[in-house]
Structures are given as structure tokens and as C-alpha cells.
Amino acid sequence: MSAVDTRNIHRDSLFMMANLYIEGNSSPYRVKVRNLSEGGMMAENGPAVVRGTNLVIDLKNIGPVEGVVAWVQEDRFGI
């Protein structure tokens, strides 16, 4: 995981449904993407994940994006 602080990067608030795939599991989970930036995104209502989990999230009009869970708070997590 990168030690670069991305909290100051401009984020676009949005509501988008996306399919999330956890490494080693071929079944998709449906999640809500709440914001998106060059440095990451916030999703909610997905599976129970922990910091460091490798995953792929398939974003409409963008396609699959690989990422790592950076933080978890209740039902929300940062990628």
C-alpha cells in the first residue's frame, strides 16, 4: 500500500452501482460507489473487507480497475 496521502485530491461525488471482485473469489459483489478521484474511490454496502485486500471493481463506462482496500469504516471502505 502506498504511503501517499490522497485525501486532498479532488473527488467527484456520485452514486454508481458497480461489481466488485475480491482476489481469489470469482463471484461479484454489488457495491455503491460514492465518490471517485484519480487516487481512489469510496464504496459502501459491499462484502466485509479488511485493509490490504486486493480487488477489482468494474466501473460503468470505465471498465475494471484494480485496487487495494486502504481503510474500512462500518459499511464503507476506501480503495
Coordinates of N, CA and C in Angstrom, one line a residue:
M1 N 0.8 -1.2 0.0 CA 0.0 0.0 0.0 C 0.9 1.2 0.0
S2 N 0.5 2.2 -0.7 CA 1.2 3.5 -0.9 C 1.1 4.3 0.4
A3 N 2.1 5.0 0.8 CA 2.1 5.9 1.9 C 1.7 7.3 1.5
V4 N 1.4 7.5 0.2 CA 1.0 8.8 -0.3 C -0.4 9.2 0.2
D5 N -0.5 10.4 0.8 CA -1.8 10.9 1.3 C -2.6 11.4 0.1
T6 N -3.8 10.8 -0.2 CA -4.6 11.2 -1.4 C -5.8 12.0 -0.9
R7 N -5.9 12.3 0.3 CA -7.2 13.0 0.8 C -7.4 14.4 0.2
N8 N -6.4 15.0 -0.3 CA -6.5 16.3 -0.9 C -6.8 16.3 -2.4
I9 N -6.9 15.2 -3.0 CA -7.2 15.1 -4.4 C -8.7 15.4 -4.6
H10 N -9.0 16.1 -5.7 CA -10.4 16.5 -6.0 C -11.2 15.2 -6.2
R11 N -12.3 15.1 -5.5 CA -13.2 13.9 -5.7 C -14.5 14.4 -6.3
D12 N -15.1 13.5 -7.2 CA -16.4 13.8 -7.7 C -17.4 12.9 -6.9
S13 N -18.3 13.6 -6.2 CA -19.4 12.8 -5.5 C -20.3 12.3 -6.5
L14 N -20.7 11.1 -6.3 CA -21.6 10.4 -7.3 C -22.3 9.2 -6.6
F15 N -23.2 8.6 -7.3 CA -23.8 7.4 -6.9 C -23.8 6.5 -8.1
M16 N -23.0 5.4 -8.0 CA -22.9 4.5 -9.1 C -22.8 3.1 -8.5
M17 N -23.6 2.2 -9.1 CA -23.5 0.8 -8.7 C -22.4 0.1 -9.6
A18 N -21.7 -0.8 -8.9 CA -20.6 -1.4 -9.6 C -20.4 -2.9 -9.1
N19 N -19.8 -3.7 -9.9 CA -19.4 -5.1 -9.4 C -18.0 -5.1 -8.9
L20 N -17.9 -5.7 -7.7 CA -16.6 -5.8 -7.1 C -16.2 -7.2 -6.9
Y21 N -14.9 -7.5 -7.3 CA -14.4 -8.9 -7.2 C -13.2 -8.9 -6.3
I22 N -13.3 -9.8 -5.3 CA -12.2 -9.9 -4.3 C -11.2 -11.0 -4.9
E23 N -10.0 -10.7 -4.7 CA -8.9 -11.6 -5.2 C -9.2 -13.0 -4.6
G24 N -9.2 -14.0 -5.5 CA -9.4 -15.4 -5.1 C -10.9 -15.8 -5.1
N25 N -11.8 -14.9 -5.4 CA -13.2 -15.2 -5.4 C -13.8 -14.7 -6.7
S26 N -14.4 -15.6 -7.5 CA -14.9 -15.2 -8.8 C -16.3 -14.6 -8.8
S27 N -17.0 -14.7 -7.6 CA -18.4 -14.2 -7.5 C -18.3 -12.7 -7.3
P28 N -19.1 -11.9 -8.1 CA -19.1 -10.5 -7.9 C -20.0 -10.1 -6.7
Y29 N -19.7 -8.9 -6.1 CA -20.5 -8.3 -5.1 C -20.9 -7.0 -5.6
R30 N -22.2 -6.6 -5.4 CA -22.7 -5.3 -5.9 C -22.5 -4.3 -4.8
V31 N -21.8 -3.2 -5.2 CA -21.5 -2.1 -4.2 C -21.9 -0.8 -4.8
K32 N -22.1 0.2 -3.9 CA -22.4 1.6 -4.3 C -21.1 2.4 -4.2
V33 N -20.7 3.0 -5.3 CA -19.5 3.9 -5.3 C -20.0 5.3 -5.0
R34 N -19.5 5.9 -4.0 CA -20.0 7.2 -3.5 C -19.1 8.4 -4.0
N35 N -17.8 8.2 -4.2 CA -17.0 9.2 -4.8 C -15.8 8.6 -5.5
L36 N -15.3 9.4 -6.4 CA -14.3 8.9 -7.3 C -13.2 10.0 -7.6
S37 N -12.0 9.6 -7.5 CA -10.9 10.6 -7.8 C -9.8 9.9 -8.5
E38 N -8.7 10.6 -8.9 CA -7.6 10.0 -9.6 C -6.9 9.0 -8.6
G39 N -7.0 9.3 -7.3 CA -6.3 8.5 -6.3 C -7.1 7.3 -5.7
G40 N -8.4 7.3 -6.0 CA -9.2 6.2 -5.4 C -10.6 6.4 -5.4
M41 N -11.3 5.7 -4.6 CA -12.8 5.8 -4.5 C -13.3 5.3 -3.2
M42 N -14.5 5.7 -2.8 CA -15.1 5.2 -1.7 C -16.3 4.3 -2.1
A43 N -16.5 3.1 -1.5 CA -17.6 2.3 -1.8 C -18.3 1.9 -0.5
E44 N -19.5 1.4 -0.6 CA -20.3 1.0 0.5 C -21.2 -0.2 0.2
N45 N -21.6 -0.8 1.3 CA -22.6 -1.9 1.2 C -22.0 -3.1 0.5
G46 N -20.7 -3.3 0.6 CA -20.1 -4.5 0.0 C -19.9 -5.6 1.0
P47 N -19.0 -6.5 0.6 CA -18.6 -7.6 1.5 C -17.8 -7.1 2.6
A48 N -17.6 -7.9 3.7 CA -16.7 -7.5 4.8 C -15.3 -7.6 4.2
V49 N -14.6 -6.5 4.2 CA -13.2 -6.5 3.7 C -12.3 -5.9 4.8
V50 N -11.0 -6.1 4.7 CA -10.1 -5.6 5.6 C -9.0 -4.8 4.8
R51 N -8.4 -3.9 5.5 CA -7.3 -3.1 4.9 C -6.3 -4.0 4.3
G52 N -5.9 -3.7 3.0 CA -4.9 -4.5 2.3 C -5.5 -5.6 1.4
T53 N -6.8 -5.7 1.4 CA -7.5 -6.7 0.5 C -7.3 -6.2 -1.0
N54 N -6.8 -7.1 -1.9 CA -6.7 -6.8 -3.3 C -8.1 -7.1 -3.9
L55 N -8.5 -6.2 -4.8 CA -9.8 -6.4 -5.5 C -9.8 -5.8 -6.9
V56 N -10.8 -6.0 -7.6 CA -11.1 -5.4 -8.9 C -12.5 -4.9 -8.8
I57 N -12.7 -3.6 -9.2 CA -14.1 -3.0 -9.3 C -14.3 -2.6 -10.7
D58 N -15.5 -3.1 -11.2 CA -15.8 -2.9 -12.6 C -16.8 -1.6 -12.7
L59 N -16.2 -0.5 -13.2 CA -17.0 0.7 -13.2 C -17.6 1.0 -14.6
K60 N -18.8 1.4 -14.6 CA -19.6 1.6 -15.8 C -18.8 2.7 -16.6
N61 N -18.7 2.5 -17.9 CA -18.0 3.5 -18.8 C -16.5 3.6 -18.6
I62 N -16.0 2.9 -17.6 CA -14.5 2.9 -17.4 C -13.9 1.6 -17.5
G63 N -14.6 0.6 -16.9 CA -14.1 -0.8 -17.0 C -13.5 -1.2 -15.7
P64 N -12.9 -2.4 -15.7 CA -12.3 -3.0 -14.5 C -11.1 -2.2 -14.0
V65 N -11.0 -1.9 -12.7 CA -9.9 -1.2 -12.1 C -9.4 -2.0 -10.9
E66 N -8.1 -2.3 -10.9 CA -7.6 -3.0 -9.8 C -7.3 -2.0 -8.6
G67 N -7.4 -2.5 -7.4 CA -7.2 -1.6 -6.3 C -6.9 -2.4 -5.0
V68 N -6.6 -1.7 -3.9 CA -6.4 -2.3 -2.6 C -7.2 -1.5 -1.6
V69 N -7.8 -2.2 -0.7 CA -8.6 -1.5 0.4 C -7.6 -0.7 1.3
A70 N -7.8 0.6 1.4 CA -6.9 1.5 2.1 C -7.5 1.7 3.5
W71 N -8.8 1.7 3.7 CA -9.4 1.9 5.0 C -10.8 1.3 5.0
V72 N -11.3 1.0 6.2 CA -12.6 0.5 6.4 C -13.3 1.2 7.6
Q73 N -14.5 1.6 7.4 CA -15.3 2.3 8.5 C -16.7 1.9 8.3
E74 N -17.2 1.0 9.2 CA -18.6 0.5 9.2 C -18.8 -0.2 7.9
D75 N -19.8 0.2 7.1 CA -20.1 -0.4 5.8 C -19.4 0.3 4.6
R76 N -18.5 1.2 4.9 CA -17.8 2.0 3.8 C -16.3 1.6 3.8
F77 N -15.7 1.7 2.6 CA -14.3 1.4 2.5 C -13.7 2.2 1.4
G78 N -12.4 2.5 1.6 CA -11.7 3.3 0.5 C -10.8 2.3 -0.3
I79 N -10.7 2.6 -1.6 CA -9.9 1.8 -2.5 C -8.9 2.7 -3.1

